[in-house]
mmCIF file of C-alpha atoms in Angstrom:
data_model
loop_
_atom_site.group_PDB
_atom_site.id
_atom_site.type_symbol
_atom_site.label_atom_id
_atom_site.label_comp_id
_atom_site.label_asym_id
_atom_site.label_seq_id
_atom_site.Cartn_x
_atom_site.Cartn_y
_atom_site.Cartn_z
ATOM 1 C CA MET T 1 60.816 -26.668 70.961
ATOM 2 C CA PRO T 2 58.426 -24.027 72.229
ATOM 3 C CA ALA T 3 59.922 -21.610 74.760
ATOM 4 C CA ASN T 4 59.143 -22.014 78.385
ATOM 5 C CA ASN T 5 56.927 -19.179 79.621
ATOM 6 C CA GLN T 6 56.343 -18.245 83.265
ATOM 7 C CA ASN T 7 52.824 -17.138 82.473
ATOM 8 C CA GLN T 8 51.278 -20.371 81.170
ATOM 9 C CA SER T 9 47.907 -18.613 80.664
ATOM 10 C CA ASN T 10 49.379 -16.735 77.711
ATOM 11 C CA GLU T 11 49.972 -20.004 75.867
ATOM 12 C CA ILE T 12 47.473 -21.352 73.327
ATOM 13 C CA ARG T 13 47.307 -24.503 71.226
ATOM 14 C CA LEU T 14 49.334 -24.273 68.014
ATOM 15 C CA GLN T 15 46.301 -24.764 65.764
ATOM 16 C CA ALA T 16 44.486 -21.935 67.485
ATOM 17 C CA TYR T 17 47.677 -19.740 67.107
ATOM 18 C CA LEU T 18 47.673 -20.434 63.354
ATOM 19 C CA ALA T 19 43.980 -19.559 63.147
ATOM 20 C CA HIS T 20 44.499 -16.322 64.992
ATOM 21 C CA CYS T 21 47.350 -15.444 62.617
ATOM 22 C CA GLY T 22 44.963 -15.829 59.676
ATOM 23 C CA VAL T 23 46.637 -18.943 58.276
ATOM 24 C CA ALA T 24 43.521 -21.045 58.118
ATOM 25 C CA SER T 25 40.627 -22.284 60.215
ATOM 26 C CA ARG T 26 41.500 -24.346 63.253
ATOM 27 C CA ARG T 27 40.534 -27.571 61.523
ATOM 28 C CA ALA T 28 42.507 -26.749 58.395
ATOM 29 C CA SER T 29 45.455 -25.641 60.598
ATOM 30 C CA GLU T 30 45.457 -29.069 62.298
ATOM 31 C CA LYS T 31 46.190 -30.709 58.892
ATOM 32 C CA ILE T 32 48.884 -28.138 58.150
ATOM 33 C CA ILE T 33 50.568 -29.090 61.432
ATOM 34 C CA VAL T 34 50.229 -32.785 60.940
ATOM 35 C CA ASP T 35 51.686 -32.450 57.451
ATOM 36 C CA GLY T 36 54.930 -31.140 59.042
ATOM 37 C CA ARG T 37 54.600 -27.616 57.589
ATOM 38 C CA VAL T 38 54.883 -25.769 60.888
ATOM 39 C CA ALA T 39 58.039 -25.058 62.930
ATOM 40 C CA VAL T 40 58.239 -23.573 66.384
ATOM 41 C CA ASN T 41 61.561 -21.965 67.257
ATOM 42 C CA GLY T 42 63.211 -23.703 64.350
ATOM 43 C CA ALA T 43 61.924 -27.243 65.147
ATOM 44 C CA VAL T 44 59.253 -28.884 63.060
ATOM 45 C CA VAL T 45 56.158 -29.645 65.214
ATOM 46 C CA THR T 46 53.486 -32.249 64.329
ATOM 47 C CA GLU T 47 51.876 -32.643 67.741
ATOM 48 C CA LEU T 48 48.389 -30.955 67.881
ATOM 49 C CA GLY T 49 48.691 -30.515 71.666
ATOM 50 C CA THR T 50 51.728 -28.209 71.391
ATOM 51 C CA LYS T 51 51.167 -24.817 73.008
ATOM 52 C CA VAL T 52 52.931 -21.612 72.004
ATOM 53 C CA SER T 53 52.885 -17.899 73.011
ATOM 54 C CA GLU T 54 53.687 -14.639 71.256
ATOM 55 C CA LYS T 55 57.324 -15.045 72.353
ATOM 56 C CA ASP T 56 57.742 -18.166 70.230
ATOM 57 C CA VAL T 57 58.846 -17.921 66.537
ATOM 58 C CA VAL T 58 56.331 -19.840 64.472
ATOM 59 C CA THR T 59 56.775 -20.506 60.805
ATOM 60 C CA VAL T 60 54.605 -22.069 58.114
ATOM 61 C CA ASP T 61 56.363 -23.326 55.043
ATOM 62 C CA GLY T 62 59.363 -21.427 56.154
ATOM 63 C CA LYS T 63 57.608 -18.057 56.544
ATOM 64 C CA GLU T 64 57.212 -16.468 59.929
ATOM 65 C CA ILE T 65 53.627 -15.772 60.963
ATOM 66 C CA HIS T 66 52.289 -13.271 63.466
ATOM 67 C CA LEU T 67 48.990 -12.720 65.370
ATOM 68 C CA GLU T 68 46.760 -10.337 63.498
ATOM 69 C CA GLU T 69 45.083 -7.683 65.635
ATOM 70 C CA THR T 70 42.524 -6.673 62.987
ATOM 71 C CA LYS T 71 39.874 -9.211 62.183
ATOM 72 C CA ARG T 72 38.494 -8.996 58.684
ATOM 73 C CA TYR T 73 35.132 -10.221 57.389
ATOM 74 C CA VAL T 74 34.604 -9.715 53.675
ATOM 75 C CA LEU T 75 31.752 -10.679 51.330
ATOM 76 C CA LEU T 76 32.951 -11.276 47.736
ATOM 77 C CA ASN T 77 30.912 -11.959 44.585
ATOM 78 C CA LYS T 78 33.157 -14.588 43.178
ATOM 79 C CA PRO T 79 33.276 -14.530 39.423
ATOM 80 C CA LEU T 80 33.158 -17.502 37.177
ATOM 81 C CA GLY T 81 36.486 -19.204 36.472
ATOM 82 C CA TYR T 82 37.943 -18.595 39.958
ATOM 83 C CA VAL T 83 38.729 -21.341 42.434
ATOM 84 C CA CYS T 84 38.437 -21.219 46.196
ATOM 85 C CA SER T 85 41.891 -21.967 47.472
ATOM 86 C CA GLN T 86 45.055 -20.145 48.474
ATOM 87 C CA SER T 87 46.834 -21.446 45.393
ATOM 88 C CA ASP T 88 46.134 -23.671 42.512
ATOM 89 C CA GLU T 89 48.458 -26.348 41.092
ATOM 90 C CA LYS T 90 46.782 -26.046 37.668
ATOM 91 C CA GLY T 91 47.434 -22.306 37.491
ATOM 92 C CA ARG T 92 43.775 -21.277 37.684
ATOM 93 C CA PRO T 93 43.021 -17.858 39.235
ATOM 94 C CA CYS T 94 42.138 -17.962 42.931
ATOM 95 C CA ALA T 95 39.295 -15.798 44.303
ATOM 96 C CA VAL T 96 41.506 -14.548 47.163
ATOM 97 C CA GLU T 97 43.719 -12.853 44.685
ATOM 98 C CA LEU T 98 40.968 -10.305 44.128
ATOM 99 C CA LEU T 99 41.399 -9.189 47.767
ATOM 100 C CA LYS T 100 45.195 -9.319 48.210
ATOM 101 C CA GLU T 101 45.993 -5.805 46.993
ATOM 102 C CA HIS T 102 43.388 -4.369 49.361
ATOM 103 C CA TYR T 103 44.173 -6.325 52.613
ATOM 104 C CA SER T 104 47.587 -6.898 54.281
ATOM 105 C CA GLU T 105 45.909 -9.689 56.372
ATOM 106 C CA ARG T 106 46.027 -13.300 55.100
ATOM 107 C CA LEU T 107 42.409 -14.012 54.284
ATOM 108 C CA TYR T 108 40.831 -17.365 53.381
ATOM 109 C CA ASN T 109 37.447 -18.487 52.174
ATOM 110 C CA VAL T 110 34.749 -19.847 54.410
ATOM 111 C CA GLY T 111 33.245 -22.739 52.466
ATOM 112 C CA ARG T 112 33.560 -23.046 48.792
ATOM 113 C CA LEU T 113 31.975 -22.381 45.377
ATOM 114 C CA ASP T 114 33.142 -24.428 42.452
ATOM 115 C CA MET T 115 34.935 -22.857 39.488
ATOM 116 C CA TYR T 116 31.792 -22.790 37.350
ATOM 117 C CA SER T 117 29.579 -21.175 40.051
ATOM 118 C CA PHE T 118 29.550 -17.530 41.029
ATOM 119 C CA GLY T 119 28.175 -15.428 43.836
ATOM 120 C CA ALA T 120 28.442 -14.816 47.535
ATOM 121 C CA ILE T 121 31.407 -16.158 49.545
ATOM 122 C CA ILE T 122 32.874 -14.880 52.763
ATOM 123 C CA PHE T 123 36.634 -14.352 53.406
ATOM 124 C CA THR T 124 38.143 -13.838 56.823
ATOM 125 C CA ASN T 125 41.191 -14.157 59.043
ATOM 126 C CA ASP T 126 39.144 -15.183 62.064
ATOM 127 C CA GLY T 127 39.584 -18.938 62.483
ATOM 128 C CA ASP T 128 36.934 -19.350 65.169
ATOM 129 C CA PHE T 129 34.424 -17.452 63.005
ATOM 130 C CA ALA T 130 35.260 -19.584 60.021
ATOM 131 C CA ALA T 131 34.961 -22.808 61.985
ATOM 132 C CA LYS T 132 31.600 -21.946 63.402
ATOM 133 C CA LEU T 133 30.080 -20.978 60.078
ATOM 134 C CA SER T 134 31.542 -23.823 58.050
ATOM 135 C CA HIS T 135 30.703 -26.685 60.463
ATOM 136 C CA PRO T 136 27.573 -28.655 59.249
ATOM 137 C CA SER T 137 25.941 -28.306 62.690
ATOM 138 C CA SER T 138 25.578 -24.574 62.125
ATOM 139 C CA GLU T 139 22.757 -25.264 59.650
ATOM 140 C CA LEU T 140 23.437 -21.825 58.108
ATOM 141 C CA GLU T 141 21.234 -21.198 55.139
ATOM 142 C CA LYS T 142 22.787 -20.665 51.699
ATOM 143 C CA GLU T 143 20.436 -19.595 48.812
ATOM 144 C CA TYR T 144 21.070 -20.240 45.193
ATOM 145 C CA ILE T 145 19.439 -19.322 41.866
ATOM 146 C CA VAL T 146 19.938 -22.137 39.331
ATOM 147 C CA GLU T 147 19.243 -21.802 35.632
ATOM 148 C CA SER T 148 18.931 -24.961 33.500
ATOM 149 C CA SER T 149 19.433 -25.176 29.697
ATOM 150 C CA LEU T 150 16.426 -27.397 29.459
ATOM 151 C CA PRO T 151 12.931 -27.077 31.046
ATOM 152 C CA LEU T 152 12.812 -28.320 34.615
ATOM 153 C CA PRO T 153 11.159 -31.684 35.201
ATOM 154 C CA ARG T 154 7.693 -31.153 36.685
ATOM 155 C CA TYR T 155 8.426 -32.555 40.141
ATOM 156 C CA LEU T 156 12.122 -31.662 40.540
ATOM 157 C CA ALA T 157 11.564 -28.988 43.163
ATOM 158 C CA GLU T 158 9.169 -31.160 45.168
ATOM 159 C CA ASP T 159 11.504 -34.159 44.924
ATOM 160 C CA PHE T 160 14.546 -32.073 46.068
ATOM 161 C CA GLU T 161 12.637 -30.837 49.131
ATOM 162 C CA ARG T 162 11.602 -34.399 49.998
ATOM 163 C CA GLY T 163 15.107 -35.705 49.383
ATOM 164 C CA ILE T 164 16.912 -37.406 46.439
ATOM 165 C CA ARG T 165 19.416 -40.235 46.667
ATOM 166 C CA VAL T 166 22.147 -40.056 43.964
ATOM 167 C CA ASP T 167 24.932 -42.655 43.807
ATOM 168 C CA GLY T 168 24.254 -43.568 47.502
ATOM 169 C CA VAL T 169 24.289 -40.013 48.746
ATOM 170 C CA PHE T 170 21.147 -38.351 50.063
ATOM 171 C CA TYR T 171 20.533 -34.763 49.020
ATOM 172 C CA LYS T 172 17.785 -32.652 50.560
ATOM 173 C CA ALA T 173 17.025 -28.938 50.113
ATOM 174 C CA LYS T 174 15.435 -26.905 52.857
ATOM 175 C CA VAL T 175 13.596 -25.011 50.120
ATOM 176 C CA ALA T 176 13.288 -25.754 46.365
ATOM 177 C CA GLU T 177 11.030 -23.421 44.472
ATOM 178 C CA GLU T 178 10.420 -23.296 40.691
ATOM 179 C CA LEU T 179 10.673 -19.664 39.555
ATOM 180 C CA ASN T 180 9.937 -20.445 35.924
ATOM 181 C CA ALA T 181 10.373 -23.235 33.407
ATOM 182 C CA HIS T 182 14.166 -22.942 33.552
ATOM 183 C CA ARG T 183 14.948 -21.443 36.953
ATOM 184 C CA LEU T 184 15.006 -22.881 40.491
ATOM 185 C CA ARG T 185 15.542 -21.223 43.809
ATOM 186 C CA VAL T 186 17.311 -23.593 46.191
ATOM 187 C CA VAL T 187 18.058 -23.106 49.906
ATOM 188 C CA LEU T 188 20.534 -25.496 51.500
ATOM 189 C CA ILE T 189 21.556 -25.819 55.206
ATOM 190 C CA GLU T 190 24.389 -28.292 54.795
ATOM 191 C CA GLY T 191 25.603 -28.093 51.200
ATOM 192 C CA LYS T 192 27.313 -31.337 50.375
ATOM 193 C CA ASN T 193 29.970 -31.352 47.622
ATOM 194 C CA ARG T 194 28.538 -30.339 44.291
ATOM 195 C CA GLU T 195 25.005 -31.144 45.713
ATOM 196 C CA ILE T 196 22.939 -28.997 43.286
ATOM 197 C CA ARG T 197 24.961 -30.084 40.263
ATOM 198 C CA ARG T 198 24.581 -33.713 41.114
ATOM 199 C CA VAL T 199 20.818 -33.438 41.617
ATOM 200 C CA PHE T 200 20.474 -31.693 38.268
ATOM 201 C CA GLU T 201 22.718 -34.181 36.522
ATOM 202 C CA ASN T 202 20.611 -37.045 37.965
ATOM 203 C CA ALA T 203 17.597 -35.328 36.419
ATOM 204 C CA GLY T 204 19.267 -35.171 33.009
ATOM 205 C CA LEU T 205 19.805 -31.393 33.174
ATOM 206 C CA ALA T 206 22.848 -29.247 32.364
ATOM 207 C CA ILE T 207 23.216 -26.137 34.557
ATOM 208 C CA LYS T 208 23.542 -22.928 32.538
ATOM 209 C CA LYS T 209 24.085 -20.618 35.574
ATOM 210 C CA LEU T 210 24.509 -21.253 39.344
ATOM 211 C CA CYS T 211 24.680 -18.237 41.604
ATOM 212 C CA ARG T 212 24.755 -18.068 45.334
ATOM 213 C CA VAL T 213 22.727 -15.042 46.304
ATOM 214 C CA ARG T 214 22.607 -15.320 50.084
ATOM 215 C CA ILE T 215 24.548 -16.703 53.077
ATOM 216 C CA GLY T 216 22.512 -16.422 56.273
ATOM 217 C CA ASN T 217 21.630 -12.798 56.637
ATOM 218 C CA LEU T 218 24.000 -11.551 53.954
ATOM 219 C CA GLU T 219 22.560 -10.973 50.483
ATOM 220 C CA LEU T 220 24.677 -10.522 47.401
ATOM 221 C CA GLY T 221 22.676 -7.403 46.547
ATOM 222 C CA ASP T 222 24.188 -5.172 43.805
ATOM 223 C CA LEU T 223 27.789 -6.471 44.159
ATOM 224 C CA GLU T 224 29.005 -7.161 40.627
ATOM 225 C CA PRO T 225 31.357 -10.187 40.016
ATOM 226 C CA GLY T 226 34.757 -9.391 41.401
ATOM 227 C CA GLU T 227 33.418 -6.755 43.791
ATOM 228 C CA PHE T 228 33.480 -7.097 47.566
ATOM 229 C CA ARG T 229 32.564 -5.271 50.731
ATOM 230 C CA GLU T 230 33.451 -5.531 54.421
ATOM 231 C CA LEU T 231 30.763 -6.808 56.754
ATOM 232 C CA SER T 232 29.565 -4.530 59.589
ATOM 233 C CA ALA T 233 29.962 -5.563 63.146
ATOM 234 C CA SER T 234 26.158 -6.064 63.446
ATOM 235 C CA GLU T 235 26.213 -8.280 60.330
ATOM 236 C CA VAL T 236 28.916 -10.500 61.816
ATOM 237 C CA LYS T 237 27.084 -10.690 65.136
ATOM 238 C CA GLU T 238 23.785 -11.612 63.367
ATOM 239 C CA LEU T 239 25.533 -14.245 61.237
ATOM 240 C CA LEU T 240 26.911 -15.936 64.266
ATOM 241 C CA LYS T 241 23.522 -15.836 66.019
ATOM 242 C CA LEU T 242 21.980 -17.650 63.021
ATOM 243 C CA CYS T 243 24.438 -20.601 63.532
ATOM 244 C CA LYS T 244 22.806 -23.375 65.621
ATOM 245 C CA ASN T 245 26.083 -24.887 66.837
#
């Protein structure tokens, strides 16, 4: 059980501790706890209300974790063929592996890009930052350039802005702008699972390329696939200011 501490103010909830250790966001950490993967002072803990301090020994999957003093905020141009997870049961390469030899901290992705998409994605070890950005109420803009193998239907952009229902799910872009006969610029503020792909499939289109070129105030710029850069303090501050939650 967690050690008793005289200074109770130094104790924080276990899911917050995991987030500050760079394990995952607070929400993801809650599932890790409930799944029985966390032990405190040798005892498995599944109660989300459990509080711990730096004096407690906390392990995840048998490995001891520690609070990370340095917060990292990294923008990566995720290449095609990489998945957004810490590990993959199918043996596919994970985007985080591109960062591991450069950072000692345990980084994880904020949001996702599917295996067949490429472009901007943020990695961090700051659980509060990740939770704020990824929550739907943040309404943080994500901009994509989508290239179709066939000419775009005449009213696809207009319909996507108005809203399209596919298999009972309503998809609506903040901005959908036709760039040419085969390319569409799309800005989303929620980004439901495979939203753009499902809208295109519903229109009878196959996507040739799907690239996320912007997240909030962060543009992909001249980063090549596989390249990354750290965000400046002002970029992080501005990104958080853009969140409406």
